Short mmCIF file of C-alpha atoms in Angstrom, two decimals:
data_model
loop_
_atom_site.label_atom_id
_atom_site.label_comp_id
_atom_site.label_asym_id
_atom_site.label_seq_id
_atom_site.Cartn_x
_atom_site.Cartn_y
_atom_site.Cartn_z
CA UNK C 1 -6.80 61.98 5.33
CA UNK C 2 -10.63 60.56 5.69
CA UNK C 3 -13.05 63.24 6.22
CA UNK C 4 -13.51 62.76 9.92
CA UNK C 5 -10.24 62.97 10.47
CA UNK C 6 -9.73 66.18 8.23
CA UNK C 7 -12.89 67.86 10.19
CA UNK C 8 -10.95 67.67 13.45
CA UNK C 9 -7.75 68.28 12.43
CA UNK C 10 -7.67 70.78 9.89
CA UNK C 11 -6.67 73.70 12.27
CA UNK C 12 -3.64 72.36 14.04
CA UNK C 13 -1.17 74.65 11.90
CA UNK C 14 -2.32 77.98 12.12
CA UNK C 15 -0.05 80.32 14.15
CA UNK C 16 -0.68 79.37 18.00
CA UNK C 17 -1.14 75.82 17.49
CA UNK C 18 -3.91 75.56 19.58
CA UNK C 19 -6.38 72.38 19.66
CA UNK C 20 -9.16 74.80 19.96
CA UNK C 21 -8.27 78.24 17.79
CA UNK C 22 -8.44 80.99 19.47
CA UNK C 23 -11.85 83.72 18.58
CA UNK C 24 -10.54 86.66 17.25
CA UNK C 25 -12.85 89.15 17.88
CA UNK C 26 -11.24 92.40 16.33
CA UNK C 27 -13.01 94.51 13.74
CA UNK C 28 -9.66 96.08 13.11
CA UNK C 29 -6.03 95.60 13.23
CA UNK C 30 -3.33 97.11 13.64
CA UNK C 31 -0.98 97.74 10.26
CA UNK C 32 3.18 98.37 9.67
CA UNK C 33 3.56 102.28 9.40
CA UNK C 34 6.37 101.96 7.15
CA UNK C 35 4.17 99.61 4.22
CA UNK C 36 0.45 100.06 5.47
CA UNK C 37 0.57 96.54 5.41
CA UNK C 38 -0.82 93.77 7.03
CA UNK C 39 -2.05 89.93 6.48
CA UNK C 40 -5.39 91.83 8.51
CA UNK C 41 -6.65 95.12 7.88
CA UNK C 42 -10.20 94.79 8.42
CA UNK C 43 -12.69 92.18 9.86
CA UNK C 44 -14.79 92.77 6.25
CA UNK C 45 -12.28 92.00 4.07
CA UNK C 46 -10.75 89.48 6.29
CA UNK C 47 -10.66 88.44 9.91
CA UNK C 48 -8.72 85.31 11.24
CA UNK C 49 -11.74 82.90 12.41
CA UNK C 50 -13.38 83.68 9.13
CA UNK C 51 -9.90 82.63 7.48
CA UNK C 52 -9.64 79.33 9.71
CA UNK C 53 -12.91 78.30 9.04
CA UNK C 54 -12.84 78.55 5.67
CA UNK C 55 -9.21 76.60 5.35
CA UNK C 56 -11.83 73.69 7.10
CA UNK C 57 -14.90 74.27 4.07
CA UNK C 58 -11.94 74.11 1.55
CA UNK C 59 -10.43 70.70 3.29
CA UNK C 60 -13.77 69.61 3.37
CA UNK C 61 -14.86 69.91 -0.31
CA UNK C 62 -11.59 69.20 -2.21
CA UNK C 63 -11.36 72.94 -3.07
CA UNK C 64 -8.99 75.68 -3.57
CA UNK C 65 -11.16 78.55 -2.58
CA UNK C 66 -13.97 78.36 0.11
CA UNK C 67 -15.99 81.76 1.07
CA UNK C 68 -18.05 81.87 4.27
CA UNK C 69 -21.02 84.22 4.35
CA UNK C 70 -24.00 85.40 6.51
CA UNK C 71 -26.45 82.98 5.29
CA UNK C 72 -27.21 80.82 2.78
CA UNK C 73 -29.38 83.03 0.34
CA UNK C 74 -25.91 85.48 0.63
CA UNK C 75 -24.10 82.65 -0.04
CA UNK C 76 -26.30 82.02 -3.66
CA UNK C 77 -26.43 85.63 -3.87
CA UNK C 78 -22.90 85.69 -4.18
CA UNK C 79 -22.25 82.55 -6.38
CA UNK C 80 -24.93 84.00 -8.97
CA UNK C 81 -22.98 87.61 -8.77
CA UNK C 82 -20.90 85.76 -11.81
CA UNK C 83 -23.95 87.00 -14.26
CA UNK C 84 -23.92 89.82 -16.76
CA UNK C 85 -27.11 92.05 -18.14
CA UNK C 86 -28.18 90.30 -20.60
CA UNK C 87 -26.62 86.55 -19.80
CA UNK C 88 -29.19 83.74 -18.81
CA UNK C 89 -29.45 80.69 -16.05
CA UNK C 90 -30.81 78.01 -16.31
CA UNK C 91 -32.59 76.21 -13.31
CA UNK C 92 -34.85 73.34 -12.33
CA UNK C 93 -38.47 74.04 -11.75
CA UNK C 94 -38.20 72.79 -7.96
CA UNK C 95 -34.94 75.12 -6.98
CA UNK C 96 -35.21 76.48 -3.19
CA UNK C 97 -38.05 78.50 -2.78
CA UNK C 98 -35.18 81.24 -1.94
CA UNK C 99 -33.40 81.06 -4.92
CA UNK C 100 -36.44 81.42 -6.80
CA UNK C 101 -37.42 84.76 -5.25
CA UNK C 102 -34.06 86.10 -5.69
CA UNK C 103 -33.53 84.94 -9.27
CA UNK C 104 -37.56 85.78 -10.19
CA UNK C 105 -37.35 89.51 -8.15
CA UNK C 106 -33.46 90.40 -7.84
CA UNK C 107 -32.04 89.50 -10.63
CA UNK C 108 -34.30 90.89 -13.36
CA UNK C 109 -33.63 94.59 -12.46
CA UNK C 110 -29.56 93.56 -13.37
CA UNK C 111 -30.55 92.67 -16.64
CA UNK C 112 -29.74 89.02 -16.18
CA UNK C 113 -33.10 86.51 -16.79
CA UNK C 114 -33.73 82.86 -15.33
CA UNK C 115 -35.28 80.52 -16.79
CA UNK C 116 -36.51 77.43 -15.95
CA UNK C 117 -36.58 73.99 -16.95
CA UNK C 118 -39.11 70.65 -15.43
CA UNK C 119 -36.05 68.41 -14.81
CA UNK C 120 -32.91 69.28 -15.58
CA UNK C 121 -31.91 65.61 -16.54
CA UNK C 122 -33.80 66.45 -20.08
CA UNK C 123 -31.63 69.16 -21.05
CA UNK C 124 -30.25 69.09 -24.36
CA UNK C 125 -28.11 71.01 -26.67
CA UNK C 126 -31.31 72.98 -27.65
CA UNK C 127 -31.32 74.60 -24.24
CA UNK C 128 -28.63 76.64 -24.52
CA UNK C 129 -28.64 79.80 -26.48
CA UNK C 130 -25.85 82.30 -26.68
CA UNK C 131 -27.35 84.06 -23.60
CA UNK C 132 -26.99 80.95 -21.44
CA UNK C 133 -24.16 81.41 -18.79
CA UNK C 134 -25.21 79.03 -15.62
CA UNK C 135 -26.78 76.43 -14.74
CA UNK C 136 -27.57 76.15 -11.41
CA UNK C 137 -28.38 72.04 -10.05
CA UNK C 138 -30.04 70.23 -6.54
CA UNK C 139 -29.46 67.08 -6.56
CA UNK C 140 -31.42 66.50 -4.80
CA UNK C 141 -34.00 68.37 -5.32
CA UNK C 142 -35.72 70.30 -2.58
CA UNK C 143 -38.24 68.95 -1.86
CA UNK C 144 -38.82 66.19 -4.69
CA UNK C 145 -36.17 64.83 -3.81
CA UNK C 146 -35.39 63.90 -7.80
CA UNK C 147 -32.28 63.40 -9.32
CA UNK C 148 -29.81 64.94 -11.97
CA UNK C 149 -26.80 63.62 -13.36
CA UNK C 150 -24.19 66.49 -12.60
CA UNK C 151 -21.59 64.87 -15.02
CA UNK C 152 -23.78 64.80 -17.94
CA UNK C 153 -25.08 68.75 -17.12
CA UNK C 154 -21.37 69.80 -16.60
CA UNK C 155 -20.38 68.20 -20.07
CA UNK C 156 -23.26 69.87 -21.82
CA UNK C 157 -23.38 73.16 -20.34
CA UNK C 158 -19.55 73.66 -20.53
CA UNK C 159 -19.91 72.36 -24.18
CA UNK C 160 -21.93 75.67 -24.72
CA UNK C 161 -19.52 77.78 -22.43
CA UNK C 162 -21.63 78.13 -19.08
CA UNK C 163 -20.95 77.49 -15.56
CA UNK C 164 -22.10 75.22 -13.64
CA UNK C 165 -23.45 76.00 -9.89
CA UNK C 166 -24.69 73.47 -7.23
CA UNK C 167 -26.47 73.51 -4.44
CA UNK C 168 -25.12 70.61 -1.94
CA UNK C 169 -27.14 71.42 0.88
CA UNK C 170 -28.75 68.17 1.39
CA UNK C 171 -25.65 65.94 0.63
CA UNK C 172 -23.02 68.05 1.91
CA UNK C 173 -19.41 67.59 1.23
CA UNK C 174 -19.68 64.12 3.44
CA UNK C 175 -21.90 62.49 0.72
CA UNK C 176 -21.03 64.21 -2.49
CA UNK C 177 -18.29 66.52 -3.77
CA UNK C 178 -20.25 68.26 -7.04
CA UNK C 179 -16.55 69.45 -7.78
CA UNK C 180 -14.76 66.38 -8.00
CA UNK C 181 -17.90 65.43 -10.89
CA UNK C 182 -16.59 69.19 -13.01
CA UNK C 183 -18.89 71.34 -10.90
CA UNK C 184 -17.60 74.85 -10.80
CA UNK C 185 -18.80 76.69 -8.13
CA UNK C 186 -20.43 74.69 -4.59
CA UNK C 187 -22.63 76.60 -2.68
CA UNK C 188 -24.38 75.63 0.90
CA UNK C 189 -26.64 77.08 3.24
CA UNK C 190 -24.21 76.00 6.24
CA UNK C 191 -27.12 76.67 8.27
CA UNK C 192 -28.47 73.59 8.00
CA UNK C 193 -25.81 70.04 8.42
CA UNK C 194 -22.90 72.38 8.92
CA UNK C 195 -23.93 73.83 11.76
CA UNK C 196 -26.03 71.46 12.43
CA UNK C 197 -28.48 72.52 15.75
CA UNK C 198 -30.76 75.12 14.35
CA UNK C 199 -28.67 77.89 16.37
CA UNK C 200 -27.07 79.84 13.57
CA UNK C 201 -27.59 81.28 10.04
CA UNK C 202 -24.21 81.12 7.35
CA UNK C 203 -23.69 80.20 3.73
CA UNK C 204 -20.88 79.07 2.04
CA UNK C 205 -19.47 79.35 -1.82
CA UNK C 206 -16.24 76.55 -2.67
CA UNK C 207 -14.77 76.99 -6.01
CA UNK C 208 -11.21 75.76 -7.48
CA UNK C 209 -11.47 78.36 -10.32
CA UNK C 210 -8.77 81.24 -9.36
CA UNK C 211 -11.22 83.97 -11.29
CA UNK C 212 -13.95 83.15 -9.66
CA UNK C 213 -12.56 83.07 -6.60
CA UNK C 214 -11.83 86.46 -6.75
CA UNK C 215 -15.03 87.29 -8.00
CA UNK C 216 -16.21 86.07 -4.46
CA UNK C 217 -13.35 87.66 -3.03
CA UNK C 218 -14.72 91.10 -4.01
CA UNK C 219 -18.46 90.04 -3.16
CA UNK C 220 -17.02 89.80 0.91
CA UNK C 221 -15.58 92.94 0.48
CA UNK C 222 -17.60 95.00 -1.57
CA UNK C 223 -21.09 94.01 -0.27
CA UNK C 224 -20.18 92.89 3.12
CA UNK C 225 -22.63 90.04 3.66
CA UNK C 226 -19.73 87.92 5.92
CA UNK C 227 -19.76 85.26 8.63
CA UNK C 228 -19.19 87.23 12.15
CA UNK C 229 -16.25 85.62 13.74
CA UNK C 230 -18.05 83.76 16.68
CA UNK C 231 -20.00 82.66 14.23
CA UNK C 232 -17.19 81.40 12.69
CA UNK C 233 -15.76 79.68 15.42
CA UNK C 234 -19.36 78.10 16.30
CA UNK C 235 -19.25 76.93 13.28
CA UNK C 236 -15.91 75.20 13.22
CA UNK C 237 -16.61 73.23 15.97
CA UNK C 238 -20.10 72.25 14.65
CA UNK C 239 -18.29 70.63 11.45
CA UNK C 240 -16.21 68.41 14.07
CA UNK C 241 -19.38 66.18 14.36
CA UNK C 242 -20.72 66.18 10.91
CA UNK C 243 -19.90 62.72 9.65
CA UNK C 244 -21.26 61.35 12.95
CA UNK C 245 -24.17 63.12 12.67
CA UNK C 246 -24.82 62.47 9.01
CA UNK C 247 -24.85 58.75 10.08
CA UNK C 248 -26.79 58.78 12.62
CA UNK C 249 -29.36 60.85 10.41
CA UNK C 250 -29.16 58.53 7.26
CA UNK C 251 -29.49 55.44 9.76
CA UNK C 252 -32.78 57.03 10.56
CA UNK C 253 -34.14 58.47 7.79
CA UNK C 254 -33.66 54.57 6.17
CA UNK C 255 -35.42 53.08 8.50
CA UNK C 256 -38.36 55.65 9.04
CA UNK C 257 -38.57 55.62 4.60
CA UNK C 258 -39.06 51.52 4.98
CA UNK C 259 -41.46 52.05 7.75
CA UNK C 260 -43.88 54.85 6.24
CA UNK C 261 -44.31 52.77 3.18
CA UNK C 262 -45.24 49.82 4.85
CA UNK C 263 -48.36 52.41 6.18
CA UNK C 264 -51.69 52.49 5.09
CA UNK C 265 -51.98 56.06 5.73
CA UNK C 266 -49.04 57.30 3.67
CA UNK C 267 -49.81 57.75 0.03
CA UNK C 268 -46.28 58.41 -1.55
CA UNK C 269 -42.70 58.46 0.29
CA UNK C 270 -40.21 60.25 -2.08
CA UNK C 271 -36.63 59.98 -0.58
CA UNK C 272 -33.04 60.09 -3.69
CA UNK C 273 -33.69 57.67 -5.77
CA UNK C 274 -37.75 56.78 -4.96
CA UNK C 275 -38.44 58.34 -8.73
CA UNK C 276 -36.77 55.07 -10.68
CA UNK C 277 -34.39 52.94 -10.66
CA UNK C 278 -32.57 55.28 -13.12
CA UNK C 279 -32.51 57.74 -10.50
CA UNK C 280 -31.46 55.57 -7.71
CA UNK C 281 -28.50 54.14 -10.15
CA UNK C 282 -27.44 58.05 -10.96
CA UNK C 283 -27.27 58.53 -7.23
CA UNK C 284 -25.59 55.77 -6.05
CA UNK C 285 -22.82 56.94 -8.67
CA UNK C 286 -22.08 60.07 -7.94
CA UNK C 287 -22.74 60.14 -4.17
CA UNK C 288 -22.10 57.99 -0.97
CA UNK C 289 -25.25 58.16 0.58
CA UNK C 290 -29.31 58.78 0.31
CA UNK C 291 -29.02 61.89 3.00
CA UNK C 292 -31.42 62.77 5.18
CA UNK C 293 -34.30 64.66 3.94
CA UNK C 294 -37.85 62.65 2.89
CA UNK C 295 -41.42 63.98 2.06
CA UNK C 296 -44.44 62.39 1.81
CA UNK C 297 -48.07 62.70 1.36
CA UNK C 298 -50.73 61.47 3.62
CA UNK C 299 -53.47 58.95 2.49
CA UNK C 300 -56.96 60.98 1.43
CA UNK C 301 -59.18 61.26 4.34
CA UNK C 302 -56.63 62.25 6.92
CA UNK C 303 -56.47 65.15 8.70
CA UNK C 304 -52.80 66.90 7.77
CA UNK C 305 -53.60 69.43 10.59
CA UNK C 306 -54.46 66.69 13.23
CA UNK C 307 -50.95 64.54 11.96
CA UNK C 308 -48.99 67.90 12.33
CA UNK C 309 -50.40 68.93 16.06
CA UNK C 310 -50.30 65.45 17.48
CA UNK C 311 -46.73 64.95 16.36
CA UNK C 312 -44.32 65.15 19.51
CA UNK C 313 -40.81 65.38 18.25
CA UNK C 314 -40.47 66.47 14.70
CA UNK C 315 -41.14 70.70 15.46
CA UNK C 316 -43.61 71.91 12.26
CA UNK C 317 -41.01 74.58 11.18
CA UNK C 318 -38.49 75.43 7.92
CA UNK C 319 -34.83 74.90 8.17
CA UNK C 320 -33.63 71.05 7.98
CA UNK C 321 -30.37 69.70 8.82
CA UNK C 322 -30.50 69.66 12.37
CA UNK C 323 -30.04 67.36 15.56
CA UNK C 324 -34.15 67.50 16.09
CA UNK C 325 -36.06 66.16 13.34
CA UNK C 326 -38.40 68.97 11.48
CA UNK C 327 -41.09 68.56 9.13
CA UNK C 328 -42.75 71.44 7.06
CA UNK C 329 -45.38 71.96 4.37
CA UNK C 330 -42.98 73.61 1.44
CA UNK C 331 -46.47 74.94 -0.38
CA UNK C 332 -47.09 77.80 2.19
CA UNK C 333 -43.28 77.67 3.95
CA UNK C 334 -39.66 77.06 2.17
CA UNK C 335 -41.53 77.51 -1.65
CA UNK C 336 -44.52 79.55 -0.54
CA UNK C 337 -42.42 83.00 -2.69
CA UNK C 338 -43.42 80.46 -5.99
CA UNK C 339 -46.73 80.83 -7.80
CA UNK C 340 -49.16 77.51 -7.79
CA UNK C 341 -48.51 77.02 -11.15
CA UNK C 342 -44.76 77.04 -10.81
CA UNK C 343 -45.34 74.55 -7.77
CA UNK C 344 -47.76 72.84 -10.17
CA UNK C 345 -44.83 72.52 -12.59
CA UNK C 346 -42.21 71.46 -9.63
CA UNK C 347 -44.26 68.83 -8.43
CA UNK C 348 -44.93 70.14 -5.34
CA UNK C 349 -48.27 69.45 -4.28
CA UNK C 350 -49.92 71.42 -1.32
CA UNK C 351 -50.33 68.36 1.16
CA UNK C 352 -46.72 67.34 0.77
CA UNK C 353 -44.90 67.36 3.61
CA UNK C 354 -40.92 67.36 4.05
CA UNK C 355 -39.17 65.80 6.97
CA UNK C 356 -35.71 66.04 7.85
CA UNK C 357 -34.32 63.45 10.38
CA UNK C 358 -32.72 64.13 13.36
CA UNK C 359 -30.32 62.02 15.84
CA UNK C 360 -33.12 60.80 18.20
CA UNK C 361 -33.65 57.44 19.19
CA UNK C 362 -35.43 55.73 16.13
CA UNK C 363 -38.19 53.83 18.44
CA UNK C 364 -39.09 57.34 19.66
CA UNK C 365 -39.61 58.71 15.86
CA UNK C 366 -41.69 55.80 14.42
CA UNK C 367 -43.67 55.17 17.47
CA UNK C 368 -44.61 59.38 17.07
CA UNK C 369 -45.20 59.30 13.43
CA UNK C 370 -47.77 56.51 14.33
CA UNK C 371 -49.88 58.00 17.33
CA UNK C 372 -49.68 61.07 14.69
CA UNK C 373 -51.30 58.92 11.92
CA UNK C 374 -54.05 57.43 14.14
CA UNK C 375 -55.20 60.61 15.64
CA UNK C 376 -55.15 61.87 11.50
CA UNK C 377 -57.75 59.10 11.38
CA UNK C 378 -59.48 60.21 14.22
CA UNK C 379 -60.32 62.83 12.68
#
């Protein structure tokens, strides 16, 4: 079953056979007197929206075990519950700016340390010290948009016994199934492609790994940081337009990469694969398309303010993945929690801006991006 069809279809054997599931709204349910028993007990440990969309995340990503939370950080808050006072994870300078506040503030007062590496592609067998438990990957990165070969980091960090943990935001399970390449643990901010219209936060963890699963298991329960069950449901019928969505993204961002660097006014364009044609190889092999996410820089002498205010469609805000197009400036919004010189070291420079591409009519989006360059000229 192709992935469109699987996003549509997954439901139609749960219990009432519906083509729309029904929203089951109940923070409680009823159990047998006799065994104090039940397939539901109670909407934090389980609830049957929560249950039906995460039979779709499994479907979707090849997995045996898919775990919806509240966001996305609860989501990586979850996945990187696996570490132990005194264990180690590695991560690449650029991680989510996110993910760097909770491993730099959070995870230090459980004993566990981070530590971080330029690009994660260098690794080597001198990396790993007895501490080392995780690594944690984006590919690709946010907002570099650089590569790393998942196969080769899963064959060296299982070599030395650690896990490995990816972030597949950007691609999603449409464009590349970090499982499928020895991954062990998935985790997405659903919030963005899988939901899909900026109306709703959730996170989810997929893993194929039975212990881990229940590791994740007891993170729902125990810490209660779920997916509410309209939520839920929202979200489920979000996922039904993902691959044609995803298309009609990619289509765009393509076209809008080839037309900023044919600009005068645009210094660099970084989209997967921009850094070499190693890169571009590495991607091409282990996923089925660029995405949708780019960042650029402006020529010197424009005005970044006077670009950003004169543009009409992309909204100047966080959060990509949407319908609408939405650039930001990740110095001072989605990595603003990292210190300059940790930007310094990510590559992230303060006039680079990231763009994610929406569905709107292409014409529309490059005839905006250049009335937004001329008036940066203006200036």
């Amino acid at each position: 079953m192709q992935i469109q069809t699987a996003v549509i279809h997954a439901l139609h054997d749960f219990e009432h056979r519906a083509v729309v599931p029904p929203v089951h709204l109940a923070s409680t349910f009823a159990l047998d007197p006799e065994t104090e028993g039940g397939e539901y007990a109670y909407q934090r440990s389980s609830n049957p929206t929560r249950a039906q969309l995460e039979t779709v995340l499994a479907t979707l990503e090849g997995s045996a075990h898919a775990f919806a939370f509240a966001s996305g950080m609860a989501a990586t808050a979850a996945a990187l519950s696996i570490l132990r006072e005194g264990e180690e994870i590695l991560l690449p300078a650029s991680v989510y700016g996110g993910t760097y506040r909770f491993v730099g503030r959070v995870l230090p007062a459980r004993g566990v340390t981070g530590r971080y590496v330029d690009h994660l592609d260098e690794l080597t067998d001198e990396d790993f010290t007895p501490a080392t438990r995780a690594v944690f990957v984006e590919t690709p990165a946010n907002p570099t948009l650089r590569i790393t070969d998942l196969r080769r980091v899963v064959e060296l960090a299982h070599r030395h016994g650690a896990r490995v943990i990816v972030d597949n935001t950007f691609m999603t399970p449409v464009l590349q199934k970090p499982l499928d390449l020895g991954a062990d643990v998935v985790v997405q901010s659903a919030t963005k492609y899988l939901a899909g219209h900026s109306d709703l936060l959730a996170g989810v963890v997929t893993t194929s790994d039975d212990e881990l699963a229940e590791a994740y298991r007891l993170c729902q329960q125990a810490e209660g940081g779920v997916l509410a069950p309209q939520d839920s449901f929202r979200l489920i019928q979000s996922l039904k337009t993902l691959p044609l969505r995803l298309e009609r993204q990619q289509a765009n961002a393509r076209a809008i990469v080839s037309h900023l660097r044919e600009q005068e006014g645009i210094a660099t364009v970084r989209f997967p694969g921009s850094h070499s044609a190693h890169e571009a190889r590495l991607h091409a092999s282990q996923a089925s398309g660029p995405g949708a996410v780019l960042s650029f820089e402006l020529a010197e002498g424009l005005d970044r303010v006077a670009f950003l205010r004169a543009l009409r469609y992309p909204a100047f805000a966080v959060s990509l993945g949407g319908v609408e197009s939405l650039i930001c400036r990740p110095s001072t919004m989605t990595h603003e929690a990292m210190t300059p010189q940790a930007r310094a070291a990510a590559g992230i420079s303060d006039e680079l801006l990231r763009l994610s591409v929406g569905i709107e009519d292409l014409e529309d989006l490059l005839g905006d991006l250049d009335q937004a360059l001329a008036a940066a000229r203006l200036r």
